[in-house]
Amino acid sequence: MAIARKRQISLVDTKYYHCISRCVRRAFLCGEDRFTGQSFEHRRGWVEDKLLALAKVFCIDVCAYAVMSNHTHLVLYVDDKKANRLNDKAIVIRWHKLCKGTLLTQRYIQGEKLSKTELIFFNQTVKQYRERLASISWFMRLLNEDIARKANKEDNCTGRFWEGRFKSQALLDEAALAACMAYVDLNPIRAKIAHTPEESSHTSVQKRLESATEGKQPKKLLRFAGMSRQIMPKGLPFELKSYLELVELTGRCIREGKRGYIESTHLPLLERVNISPENWLKLTTQFTRVFHGAVGRAPSQESYCENLHRKRRANIGNCEKLLA
Protein backbone atom coordinates (compact mmCIF):
# COMPACT_ATOMS: atom_id res chain seq x y z
CA MET A 1 0.00 0.00 0.00
CA ALA A 2 1.27 3.48 -0.88
CA ILE A 3 2.36 5.66 2.02
CA ALA A 4 0.45 8.92 2.47
CA ARG A 5 2.48 11.92 1.31
CA LYS A 6 2.23 13.62 4.71
CA ARG A 7 3.96 10.57 6.21
CA GLN A 8 6.89 10.94 3.78
CA ILE A 9 7.60 14.66 4.12
CA SER A 10 9.24 15.78 7.38
CA LEU A 11 10.83 19.22 7.05
CA VAL A 12 12.13 18.90 10.61
CA ASP A 13 14.48 16.15 9.41
CA THR A 14 15.30 17.28 5.88
CA LYS A 15 14.29 19.82 3.26
CA TYR A 16 15.70 17.74 0.36
CA TYR A 17 13.53 15.29 -1.59
CA HIS A 18 13.98 13.15 -4.70
CA CYS A 19 10.83 13.01 -6.87
CA ILE A 20 10.11 10.73 -9.84
CA SER A 21 7.19 10.90 -12.27
CA ARG A 22 6.59 8.20 -14.88
CA CYS A 23 4.49 8.20 -18.03
CA VAL A 24 1.87 5.42 -18.23
CA ARG A 25 1.55 5.20 -22.01
CA ARG A 26 3.52 3.27 -24.58
CA ALA A 27 4.00 6.60 -26.34
CA PHE A 28 7.02 8.46 -25.04
CA LEU A 29 6.99 11.50 -22.84
CA CYS A 30 10.01 12.62 -24.86
CA GLY A 31 12.39 11.10 -27.40
CA GLU A 32 11.36 9.05 -30.43
CA ASP A 33 8.65 6.37 -30.54
CA ARG A 34 10.24 3.32 -32.18
CA PHE A 35 6.84 1.99 -33.29
CA THR A 36 5.62 5.07 -35.14
CA GLY A 37 8.86 6.95 -35.72
CA GLN A 38 7.28 10.10 -34.30
CA SER A 39 9.58 12.31 -32.27
CA PHE A 40 8.51 13.87 -28.99
CA GLU A 41 11.90 15.39 -28.27
CA HIS A 42 10.39 18.88 -28.01
CA ARG A 43 8.51 17.83 -24.87
CA ARG A 44 11.75 17.82 -22.91
CA GLY A 45 11.74 21.58 -23.32
CA TRP A 46 8.16 21.74 -22.03
CA VAL A 47 9.13 19.95 -18.82
CA GLU A 48 12.34 21.90 -18.25
CA ASP A 49 10.74 25.30 -18.92
CA LYS A 50 7.74 24.61 -16.69
CA LEU A 51 9.92 23.18 -13.92
CA LEU A 52 12.18 26.22 -13.76
CA ALA A 53 9.23 28.62 -14.08
CA LEU A 54 7.47 27.00 -11.11
CA ALA A 55 10.68 27.19 -9.05
CA LYS A 56 10.63 30.99 -9.45
CA VAL A 57 7.13 31.18 -7.96
CA PHE A 58 7.15 28.41 -5.34
CA CYS A 59 9.31 28.51 -2.23
CA ILE A 60 10.95 25.37 -3.58
CA ASP A 61 14.38 25.25 -5.22
CA VAL A 62 15.59 22.80 -7.85
CA CYS A 63 18.86 21.07 -6.94
CA ALA A 64 19.03 18.59 -9.81
CA TYR A 65 16.82 17.31 -12.63
CA ALA A 66 16.87 15.04 -15.67
CA VAL A 67 14.11 14.75 -18.27
CA MET A 68 14.20 11.21 -19.69
CA SER A 69 12.18 9.46 -22.42
CA ASN A 70 9.34 8.24 -20.18
CA HIS A 71 10.06 9.73 -16.74
CA THR A 72 11.52 12.71 -14.92
CA HIS A 73 13.87 12.92 -11.95
CA LEU A 74 13.94 15.95 -9.63
CA VAL A 75 15.84 16.77 -6.45
CA LEU A 76 14.01 19.58 -4.65
CA TYR A 77 14.75 21.78 -1.64
CA VAL A 78 11.75 23.08 0.34
CA ASP A 79 12.40 26.61 1.64
CA ASP A 80 9.57 26.77 4.17
CA LYS A 81 11.34 29.60 6.03
CA LYS A 82 11.01 31.76 2.94
CA ALA A 83 7.30 30.96 2.69
CA ASN A 84 6.77 32.02 6.30
CA ARG A 85 8.86 35.16 5.82
CA LEU A 86 6.90 36.54 2.83
CA ASN A 87 4.11 39.00 3.61
CA ASP A 88 0.49 38.37 2.63
CA LYS A 89 0.65 40.48 -0.52
CA ALA A 90 3.75 38.66 -1.79
CA ILE A 91 2.07 35.31 -1.15
CA VAL A 92 -1.08 36.31 -3.07
CA ILE A 93 0.91 37.75 -5.99
CA ARG A 94 2.90 34.54 -6.28
CA TRP A 95 -0.20 32.35 -6.15
CA HIS A 96 -1.94 34.46 -8.81
CA LYS A 97 0.92 33.62 -11.17
CA LEU A 98 -0.18 29.99 -10.85
CA CYS A 99 -3.97 30.21 -10.44
CA LYS A 100 -6.72 32.85 -10.59
CA GLY A 101 -7.22 32.93 -6.84
CA THR A 102 -10.52 33.93 -5.24
CA LEU A 103 -12.70 37.01 -5.60
CA LEU A 104 -11.38 38.27 -2.25
CA THR A 105 -7.71 37.86 -3.22
CA GLN A 106 -8.38 39.58 -6.55
CA ARG A 107 -10.04 42.51 -4.78
CA TYR A 108 -7.17 42.69 -2.27
CA ILE A 109 -4.57 42.95 -5.04
CA GLN A 110 -6.62 45.68 -6.73
CA GLY A 111 -6.40 47.70 -3.52
CA GLU A 112 -10.02 47.37 -2.41
CA LYS A 113 -10.74 47.52 1.31
CA LEU A 114 -12.12 44.29 2.81
CA SER A 115 -14.65 44.12 5.63
CA LYS A 116 -13.82 42.41 8.92
CA THR A 117 -15.74 39.31 7.89
CA GLU A 118 -14.05 39.24 4.49
CA LEU A 119 -10.64 39.61 6.15
CA ILE A 120 -11.26 36.46 8.19
CA PHE A 121 -11.84 34.44 5.02
CA PHE A 122 -9.00 36.24 3.25
CA ASN A 123 -6.52 35.37 6.02
CA GLN A 124 -7.58 31.72 5.88
CA THR A 125 -7.01 31.71 2.12
CA VAL A 126 -3.57 33.32 2.44
CA LYS A 127 -2.58 30.74 5.04
CA GLN A 128 -3.60 28.02 2.61
CA TYR A 129 -1.63 29.62 -0.25
CA ARG A 130 1.42 29.98 2.00
CA GLU A 131 1.33 26.25 2.78
CA ARG A 132 0.86 25.35 -0.88
CA LEU A 133 3.84 27.44 -2.01
CA ALA A 134 6.06 25.26 0.19
CA SER A 135 4.33 22.00 -0.78
CA ILE A 136 6.08 19.44 -2.99
CA SER A 137 2.70 17.87 -3.75
CA TRP A 138 1.37 21.13 -5.19
CA PHE A 139 4.62 21.76 -7.06
CA MET A 140 4.47 18.33 -8.73
CA ARG A 141 0.74 18.62 -9.34
CA LEU A 142 1.04 21.86 -11.29
CA LEU A 143 4.08 20.61 -13.19
CA ASN A 144 2.54 17.31 -14.24
CA GLU A 145 -0.94 18.68 -14.98
CA ASP A 146 0.46 21.26 -17.40
CA ILE A 147 2.56 18.70 -19.29
CA ALA A 148 -0.32 16.18 -19.38
CA ARG A 149 -2.72 18.74 -20.88
CA LYS A 150 -0.23 19.73 -23.58
CA ALA A 151 0.60 16.10 -24.39
CA ASN A 152 -3.08 15.09 -24.55
CA LYS A 153 -3.82 17.98 -26.87
CA GLU A 154 -0.89 17.09 -29.11
CA ASP A 155 -1.83 13.38 -29.11
CA ASN A 156 -5.52 14.25 -29.65
CA CYS A 157 -6.66 12.04 -26.81
CA THR A 158 -7.84 12.12 -23.21
CA GLY A 159 -7.05 10.15 -20.09
CA ARG A 160 -4.18 9.72 -17.73
CA PHE A 161 -0.70 10.65 -18.92
CA TRP A 162 1.23 10.10 -15.66
CA GLU A 163 1.09 7.36 -13.07
CA GLY A 164 -1.39 8.06 -10.28
CA ARG A 165 1.27 9.50 -7.93
CA PHE A 166 4.78 10.73 -8.20
CA LYS A 167 7.30 8.91 -6.03
CA SER A 168 9.31 10.79 -3.43
CA GLN A 169 12.31 9.97 -1.26
CA ALA A 170 13.58 11.97 1.69
CA LEU A 171 17.34 12.65 1.50
CA LEU A 172 18.33 12.78 5.15
CA ASP A 173 22.01 13.77 5.04
CA GLU A 174 24.81 15.06 2.79
CA ALA A 175 25.84 11.60 1.64
CA ALA A 176 22.31 10.75 0.46
CA LEU A 177 21.95 14.17 -1.19
CA ALA A 178 25.25 13.94 -3.09
CA ALA A 179 24.57 10.37 -4.23
CA CYS A 180 21.05 11.16 -5.41
CA MET A 181 22.07 14.34 -7.27
CA ALA A 182 24.84 12.47 -9.10
CA TYR A 183 22.41 9.63 -9.86
CA VAL A 184 19.95 12.09 -11.39
CA ASP A 185 22.57 14.06 -13.34
CA LEU A 186 24.08 10.87 -14.79
CA ASN A 187 20.78 9.34 -15.94
CA PRO A 188 21.29 10.21 -19.65
CA ILE A 189 24.81 8.73 -19.60
CA ARG A 190 23.61 5.52 -17.94
CA ALA A 191 20.83 5.31 -20.54
CA LYS A 192 23.40 5.81 -23.35
CA ILE A 193 21.64 8.86 -24.79
CA ALA A 194 24.58 11.13 -23.94
CA HIS A 195 28.34 10.61 -23.82
CA THR A 196 29.33 13.38 -21.42
CA PRO A 197 27.60 15.58 -18.82
CA GLU A 198 27.86 18.66 -21.08
CA GLU A 199 26.03 16.73 -23.84
CA SER A 200 23.22 15.67 -21.48
CA SER A 201 20.43 17.87 -22.76
CA HIS A 202 17.69 19.02 -20.38
CA THR A 203 19.61 18.17 -17.23
CA SER A 204 20.77 20.30 -14.34
CA VAL A 205 24.41 19.30 -14.78
CA GLN A 206 24.45 20.67 -18.33
CA LYS A 207 22.98 23.95 -17.13
CA ARG A 208 25.52 24.16 -14.30
CA LEU A 209 28.40 23.45 -16.69
CA GLU A 210 27.23 26.12 -19.13
CA SER A 211 27.25 28.70 -16.34
CA ALA A 212 30.51 27.37 -14.87
CA THR A 213 32.36 28.14 -18.12
CA GLU A 214 31.54 31.79 -17.44
CA GLY A 215 32.52 31.52 -13.79
CA LYS A 216 28.92 31.69 -12.62
CA GLN A 217 26.20 29.53 -11.10
CA PRO A 218 22.75 29.31 -12.78
CA LYS A 219 20.19 31.57 -11.08
CA LYS A 220 17.36 29.11 -11.71
CA LEU A 221 18.98 26.31 -9.68
CA LEU A 222 19.90 26.11 -6.00
CA ARG A 223 23.48 27.35 -5.65
CA PHE A 224 26.41 25.42 -4.22
CA ALA A 225 27.34 27.20 -0.98
CA GLY A 226 30.48 25.23 -0.10
CA MET A 227 31.29 23.02 2.85
CA SER A 228 28.91 22.93 5.81
CA ARG A 229 29.77 25.43 8.53
CA GLN A 230 28.11 27.00 11.53
CA ILE A 231 27.13 30.23 9.78
CA MET A 232 26.12 29.08 6.32
CA PRO A 233 24.25 30.85 3.52
CA LYS A 234 21.41 29.08 1.76
CA GLY A 235 22.67 26.55 -0.75
CA LEU A 236 23.95 23.04 -1.35
CA PRO A 237 26.57 22.04 1.26
CA PHE A 238 29.25 21.17 -1.33
CA GLU A 239 31.84 22.91 -3.49
CA LEU A 240 30.65 23.28 -7.10
CA LYS A 241 34.06 22.29 -8.49
CA SER A 242 34.19 19.14 -6.36
CA TYR A 243 30.69 18.12 -7.38
CA LEU A 244 31.32 18.59 -11.12
CA GLU A 245 34.56 16.60 -10.85
CA LEU A 246 32.65 13.93 -8.96
CA VAL A 247 29.99 13.65 -11.66
CA GLU A 248 32.61 13.53 -14.42
CA LEU A 249 34.74 10.83 -12.79
CA THR A 250 31.74 8.74 -11.76
CA GLY A 251 30.27 9.05 -15.24
CA ARG A 252 33.53 7.92 -16.81
CA CYS A 253 33.55 4.78 -14.67
CA ILE A 254 29.94 4.00 -15.57
CA ARG A 255 30.49 4.67 -19.28
CA GLU A 256 33.44 2.30 -19.46
CA GLY A 257 31.65 -0.37 -17.47
CA LYS A 258 34.32 -0.41 -14.77
CA ARG A 259 33.97 -0.60 -11.02
CA GLY A 260 37.60 0.15 -10.30
CA TYR A 261 39.00 2.16 -7.41
CA ILE A 262 39.00 5.95 -7.78
CA GLU A 263 41.64 7.75 -5.77
CA SER A 264 39.97 9.57 -2.88
CA THR A 265 42.39 12.48 -3.34
CA HIS A 266 40.60 13.26 -6.59
CA LEU A 267 37.21 13.19 -4.92
CA PRO A 268 37.21 15.45 -1.86
CA LEU A 269 33.42 15.26 -1.67
CA LEU A 270 33.47 11.48 -1.29
CA GLU A 271 36.19 11.71 1.31
CA ARG A 272 34.17 14.21 3.31
CA VAL A 273 30.90 12.21 3.32
CA ASN A 274 32.90 9.03 3.90
CA ILE A 275 31.61 6.68 1.19
CA SER A 276 33.92 4.15 -0.42
CA PRO A 277 34.32 4.45 -4.24
CA GLU A 278 32.84 0.97 -4.70
CA ASN A 279 29.70 1.87 -2.74
CA TRP A 280 29.54 5.24 -4.50
CA LEU A 281 29.28 3.59 -7.92
CA LYS A 282 26.47 1.37 -6.65
CA LEU A 283 24.64 4.35 -5.20
CA THR A 284 24.91 6.43 -8.38
CA THR A 285 23.88 3.64 -10.74
CA GLN A 286 21.19 1.87 -8.69
CA PHE A 287 19.84 4.57 -6.36
CA THR A 288 16.12 3.87 -6.88
CA ARG A 289 16.66 0.11 -7.00
CA VAL A 290 18.57 0.03 -3.73
CA PHE A 291 16.40 2.55 -1.86
CA HIS A 292 12.59 2.63 -1.79
CA GLY A 293 12.01 5.28 0.87
CA ALA A 294 13.91 7.83 2.93
CA VAL A 295 17.68 7.67 2.47
CA GLY A 296 20.28 8.54 5.10
CA ARG A 297 22.51 7.15 7.84
CA ALA A 298 20.97 5.32 10.82
CA PRO A 299 20.69 8.34 13.20
CA SER A 300 18.97 10.39 10.49
CA GLN A 301 16.60 7.50 9.74
CA GLU A 302 15.65 7.13 13.40
CA SER A 303 14.86 10.84 13.80
CA TYR A 304 12.86 10.91 10.54
CA CYS A 305 10.75 7.86 11.46
CA GLU A 306 10.20 9.12 14.99
CA ASN A 307 8.92 12.51 13.80
CA LEU A 308 6.54 10.83 11.34
CA HIS A 309 5.48 8.18 13.90
CA ARG A 310 6.67 5.37 11.66
CA LYS A 311 7.97 2.10 13.13
CA ARG A 312 9.29 0.50 9.94
CA ARG A 313 12.70 1.61 8.63
CA ALA A 314 12.60 0.25 5.08
CA ASN A 315 16.14 1.14 3.99
CA ILE A 316 18.06 0.74 7.22
CA GLY A 317 20.10 -2.28 6.03
CA ASN A 318 21.23 -0.75 2.75
CA CYS A 319 21.81 2.64 4.36
CA GLU A 320 24.08 1.11 6.99
CA LYS A 321 25.93 -0.86 4.34
CA LEU A 322 26.37 1.80 1.65
CA LEU A 323 26.44 5.06 3.60
CA ALA A 324 28.46 3.91 6.62
Coordinates of C-alpha atoms in Angstrom, one line a residue:
M1 CA 0.0 0.0 0.0
A2 CA 1.3 3.5 -0.9
I3 CA 2.4 5.7 2.0
A4 CA 0.4 8.9 2.5
R5 CA 2.5 11.9 1.3
K6 CA 2.2 13.6 4.7
R7 CA 4.0 10.6 6.2
Q8 CA 6.9 10.9 3.8
I9 CA 7.6 14.7 4.1
S10 CA 9.2 15.8 7.4
L11 CA 10.8 19.2 7.0
V12 CA 12.1 18.9 10.6
D13 CA 14.5 16.1 9.4
T14 CA 15.3 17.3 5.9
K15 CA 14.3 19.8 3.3
Y16 CA 15.7 17.7 0.4
Y17 CA 13.5 15.3 -1.6
H18 CA 14.0 13.2 -4.7
C19 CA 10.8 13.0 -6.9
I20 CA 10.1 10.7 -9.8
S21 CA 7.2 10.9 -12.3
R22 CA 6.6 8.2 -14.9
C23 CA 4.5 8.2 -18.0
V24 CA 1.9 5.4 -18.2
R25 CA 1.6 5.2 -22.0
R26 CA 3.5 3.3 -24.6
A27 CA 4.0 6.6 -26.3
F28 CA 7.0 8.5 -25.0
L29 CA 7.0 11.5 -22.8
C30 CA 10.0 12.6 -24.9
G31 CA 12.4 11.1 -27.4
E32 CA 11.4 9.0 -30.4
D33 CA 8.7 6.4 -30.5
R34 CA 10.2 3.3 -32.2
F35 CA 6.8 2.0 -33.3
T36 CA 5.6 5.1 -35.1
G37 CA 8.9 6.9 -35.7
Q38 CA 7.3 10.1 -34.3
S39 CA 9.6 12.3 -32.3
F40 CA 8.5 13.9 -29.0
E41 CA 11.9 15.4 -28.3
H42 CA 10.4 18.9 -28.0
R43 CA 8.5 17.8 -24.9
R44 CA 11.7 17.8 -22.9
G45 CA 11.7 21.6 -23.3
W46 CA 8.2 21.7 -22.0
V47 CA 9.1 20.0 -18.8
E48 CA 12.3 21.9 -18.3
D49 CA 10.7 25.3 -18.9
K50 CA 7.7 24.6 -16.7
L51 CA 9.9 23.2 -13.9
L52 CA 12.2 26.2 -13.8
A53 CA 9.2 28.6 -14.1
L54 CA 7.5 27.0 -11.1
A55 CA 10.7 27.2 -9.1
K56 CA 10.6 31.0 -9.5
V57 CA 7.1 31.2 -8.0
F58 CA 7.2 28.4 -5.3
C59 CA 9.3 28.5 -2.2
I60 CA 10.9 25.4 -3.6
D61 CA 14.4 25.3 -5.2
V62 CA 15.6 22.8 -7.9
C63 CA 18.9 21.1 -6.9
A64 CA 19.0 18.6 -9.8
Y65 CA 16.8 17.3 -12.6
A66 CA 16.9 15.0 -15.7
V67 CA 14.1 14.7 -18.3
M68 CA 14.2 11.2 -19.7
S69 CA 12.2 9.5 -22.4
N70 CA 9.3 8.2 -20.2
H71 CA 10.1 9.7 -16.7
T72 CA 11.5 12.7 -14.9
H73 CA 13.9 12.9 -11.9
L74 CA 13.9 15.9 -9.6
V75 CA 15.8 16.8 -6.5
L76 CA 14.0 19.6 -4.7
Y77 CA 14.7 21.8 -1.6
V78 CA 11.8 23.1 0.3
D79 CA 12.4 26.6 1.6
D80 CA 9.6 26.8 4.2
K81 CA 11.3 29.6 6.0
K82 CA 11.0 31.8 2.9
A83 CA 7.3 31.0 2.7
N84 CA 6.8 32.0 6.3
R85 CA 8.9 35.2 5.8
L86 CA 6.9 36.5 2.8
N87 CA 4.1 39.0 3.6
D88 CA 0.5 38.4 2.6
K89 CA 0.7 40.5 -0.5
A90 CA 3.7 38.7 -1.8
I91 CA 2.1 35.3 -1.2
V92 CA -1.1 36.3 -3.1
I93 CA 0.9 37.7 -6.0
R94 CA 2.9 34.5 -6.3
W95 CA -0.2 32.4 -6.2
H96 CA -1.9 34.5 -8.8
K97 CA 0.9 33.6 -11.2
L98 CA -0.2 30.0 -10.9
C99 CA -4.0 30.2 -10.4
K100 CA -6.7 32.8 -10.6
G101 CA -7.2 32.9 -6.8
T102 CA -10.5 33.9 -5.2
L103 CA -12.7 37.0 -5.6
L104 CA -11.4 38.3 -2.3
T105 CA -7.7 37.9 -3.2
Q106 CA -8.4 39.6 -6.6
R107 CA -10.0 42.5 -4.8
Y108 CA -7.2 42.7 -2.3
I109 CA -4.6 43.0 -5.0
Q110 CA -6.6 45.7 -6.7
G111 CA -6.4 47.7 -3.5
E112 CA -10.0 47.4 -2.4
K113 CA -10.7 47.5 1.3
L114 CA -12.1 44.3 2.8
S115 CA -14.6 44.1 5.6
K116 CA -13.8 42.4 8.9
T117 CA -15.7 39.3 7.9
E118 CA -14.1 39.2 4.5
L119 CA -10.6 39.6 6.1
I120 CA -11.3 36.5 8.2
F121 CA -11.8 34.4 5.0
F122 CA -9.0 36.2 3.3
N123 CA -6.5 35.4 6.0
Q124 CA -7.6 31.7 5.9
T125 CA -7.0 31.7 2.1
V126 CA -3.6 33.3 2.4
K127 CA -2.6 30.7 5.0
Q128 CA -3.6 28.0 2.6
Y129 CA -1.6 29.6 -0.2
R130 CA 1.4 30.0 2.0
E131 CA 1.3 26.3 2.8
R132 CA 0.9 25.3 -0.9
L133 CA 3.8 27.4 -2.0
A134 CA 6.1 25.3 0.2
S135 CA 4.3 22.0 -0.8
I136 CA 6.1 19.4 -3.0
S137 CA 2.7 17.9 -3.7
W138 CA 1.4 21.1 -5.2
F139 CA 4.6 21.8 -7.1
M140 CA 4.5 18.3 -8.7
R141 CA 0.7 18.6 -9.3
L142 CA 1.0 21.9 -11.3
L143 CA 4.1 20.6 -13.2
N144 CA 2.5 17.3 -14.2
E145 CA -0.9 18.7 -15.0
D146 CA 0.5 21.3 -17.4
I147 CA 2.6 18.7 -19.3
A148 CA -0.3 16.2 -19.4
R149 CA -2.7 18.7 -20.9
K150 CA -0.2 19.7 -23.6
A151 CA 0.6 16.1 -24.4
N152 CA -3.1 15.1 -24.5
K153 CA -3.8 18.0 -26.9
E154 CA -0.9 17.1 -29.1
D155 CA -1.8 13.4 -29.1
N156 CA -5.5 14.2 -29.6
C157 CA -6.7 12.0 -26.8
T158 CA -7.8 12.1 -23.2
G159 CA -7.1 10.1 -20.1
R160 CA -4.2 9.7 -17.7
F161 CA -0.7 10.6 -18.9
W162 CA 1.2 10.1 -15.7
E163 CA 1.1 7.4 -13.1
G164 CA -1.4 8.1 -10.3
R165 CA 1.3 9.5 -7.9
F166 CA 4.8 10.7 -8.2
K167 CA 7.3 8.9 -6.0
S168 CA 9.3 10.8 -3.4
Q169 CA 12.3 10.0 -1.3
A170 CA 13.6 12.0 1.7
L171 CA 17.3 12.7 1.5
L172 CA 18.3 12.8 5.1
D173 CA 22.0 13.8 5.0
E174 CA 24.8 15.1 2.8
A175 CA 25.8 11.6 1.6
A176 CA 22.3 10.8 0.5
L177 CA 21.9 14.2 -1.2
A178 CA 25.2 13.9 -3.1
A179 CA 24.6 10.4 -4.2
C180 CA 21.1 11.2 -5.4
M181 CA 22.1 14.3 -7.3
A182 CA 24.8 12.5 -9.1
Y183 CA 22.4 9.6 -9.9
V184 CA 19.9 12.1 -11.4
D185 CA 22.6 14.1 -13.3
L186 CA 24.1 10.9 -14.8
N187 CA 20.8 9.3 -15.9
P188 CA 21.3 10.2 -19.6
I189 CA 24.8 8.7 -19.6
R190 CA 23.6 5.5 -17.9
A191 CA 20.8 5.3 -20.5
K192 CA 23.4 5.8 -23.3
I193 CA 21.6 8.9 -24.8
A194 CA 24.6 11.1 -23.9
H195 CA 28.3 10.6 -23.8
T196 CA 29.3 13.4 -21.4
P197 CA 27.6 15.6 -18.8
E198 CA 27.9 18.7 -21.1
E199 CA 26.0 16.7 -23.8
S200 CA 23.2 15.7 -21.5
S201 CA 20.4 17.9 -22.8
H202 CA 17.7 19.0 -20.4
T203 CA 19.6 18.2 -17.2
S204 CA 20.8 20.3 -14.3
V205 CA 24.4 19.3 -14.8
Q206 CA 24.4 20.7 -18.3
K207 CA 23.0 24.0 -17.1
R208 CA 25.5 24.2 -14.3
L209 CA 28.4 23.4 -16.7
E210 CA 27.2 26.1 -19.1
S211 CA 27.3 28.7 -16.3
A212 CA 30.5 27.4 -14.9
T213 CA 32.4 28.1 -18.1
E214 CA 31.5 31.8 -17.4
G215 CA 32.5 31.5 -13.8
K216 CA 28.9 31.7 -12.6
Q217 CA 26.2 29.5 -11.1
P218 CA 22.8 29.3 -12.8
K219 CA 20.2 31.6 -11.1
K220 CA 17.4 29.1 -11.7
L221 CA 19.0 26.3 -9.7
L222 CA 19.9 26.1 -6.0
R223 CA 23.5 27.3 -5.7
F224 CA 26.4 25.4 -4.2
A225 CA 27.3 27.2 -1.0
G226 CA 30.5 25.2 -0.1
M227 CA 31.3 23.0 2.9
S228 CA 28.9 22.9 5.8
R229 CA 29.8 25.4 8.5
Q230 CA 28.1 27.0 11.5
I231 CA 27.1 30.2 9.8
M232 CA 26.1 29.1 6.3
P233 CA 24.3 30.9 3.5
K234 CA 21.4 29.1 1.8
G235 CA 22.7 26.6 -0.8
L236 CA 24.0 23.0 -1.3
P237 CA 26.6 22.0 1.3
F238 CA 29.2 21.2 -1.3
E239 CA 31.8 22.9 -3.5
L240 CA 30.6 23.3 -7.1
K241 CA 34.1 22.3 -8.5
S242 CA 34.2 19.1 -6.4
Y243 CA 30.7 18.1 -7.4
L244 CA 31.3 18.6 -11.1
E245 CA 34.6 16.6 -10.8
L246 CA 32.7 13.9 -9.0
V247 CA 30.0 13.6 -11.7
E248 CA 32.6 13.5 -14.4
L249 CA 34.7 10.8 -12.8
T250 CA 31.7 8.7 -11.8
G251 CA 30.3 9.1 -15.2
R252 CA 33.5 7.9 -16.8
C253 CA 33.5 4.8 -14.7
I254 CA 29.9 4.0 -15.6
R255 CA 30.5 4.7 -19.3
E256 CA 33.4 2.3 -19.5
G257 CA 31.6 -0.4 -17.5
K258 CA 34.3 -0.4 -14.8
R259 CA 34.0 -0.6 -11.0
G260 CA 37.6 0.2 -10.3
Y261 CA 39.0 2.2 -7.4
I262 CA 39.0 5.9 -7.8
E263 CA 41.6 7.8 -5.8
S264 CA 40.0 9.6 -2.9
T265 CA 42.4 12.5 -3.3
H266 CA 40.6 13.3 -6.6
L267 CA 37.2 13.2 -4.9
P268 CA 37.2 15.5 -1.9
L269 CA 33.4 15.3 -1.7
L270 CA 33.5 11.5 -1.3
E271 CA 36.2 11.7 1.3
R272 CA 34.2 14.2 3.3
V273 CA 30.9 12.2 3.3
N274 CA 32.9 9.0 3.9
I275 CA 31.6 6.7 1.2
S276 CA 33.9 4.1 -0.4
P277 CA 34.3 4.5 -4.2
E278 CA 32.8 1.0 -4.7
N279 CA 29.7 1.9 -2.7
W280 CA 29.5 5.2 -4.5
L281 CA 29.3 3.6 -7.9
K282 CA 26.5 1.4 -6.7
L283 CA 24.6 4.3 -5.2
T284 CA 24.9 6.4 -8.4
T285 CA 23.9 3.6 -10.7
Q286 CA 21.2 1.9 -8.7
F287 CA 19.8 4.6 -6.4
T288 CA 16.1 3.9 -6.9
R289 CA 16.7 0.1 -7.0
V290 CA 18.6 0.0 -3.7
F291 CA 16.4 2.6 -1.9
H292 CA 12.6 2.6 -1.8
G293 CA 12.0 5.3 0.9
A294 CA 13.9 7.8 2.9
V295 CA 17.7 7.7 2.5
G296 CA 20.3 8.5 5.1
R297 CA 22.5 7.1 7.8
A298 CA 21.0 5.3 10.8
P299 CA 20.7 8.3 13.2
S300 CA 19.0 10.4 10.5
Q301 CA 16.6 7.5 9.7
E302 CA 15.7 7.1 13.4
S303 CA 14.9 10.8 13.8
Y304 CA 12.9 10.9 10.5
C305 CA 10.7 7.9 11.5
E306 CA 10.2 9.1 15.0
N307 CA 8.9 12.5 13.8
L308 CA 6.5 10.8 11.3
H309 CA 5.5 8.2 13.9
R310 CA 6.7 5.4 11.7
K311 CA 8.0 2.1 13.1
R312 CA 9.3 0.5 9.9
R313 CA 12.7 1.6 8.6
A314 CA 12.6 0.3 5.1
N315 CA 16.1 1.1 4.0
I316 CA 18.1 0.7 7.2
G317 CA 20.1 -2.3 6.0
N318 CA 21.2 -0.7 2.7
C319 CA 21.8 2.6 4.4
E320 CA 24.1 1.1 7.0
K321 CA 25.9 -0.9 4.3
L322 CA 26.4 1.8 1.6
L323 CA 26.4 5.1 3.6
A324 CA 28.5 3.9 6.6

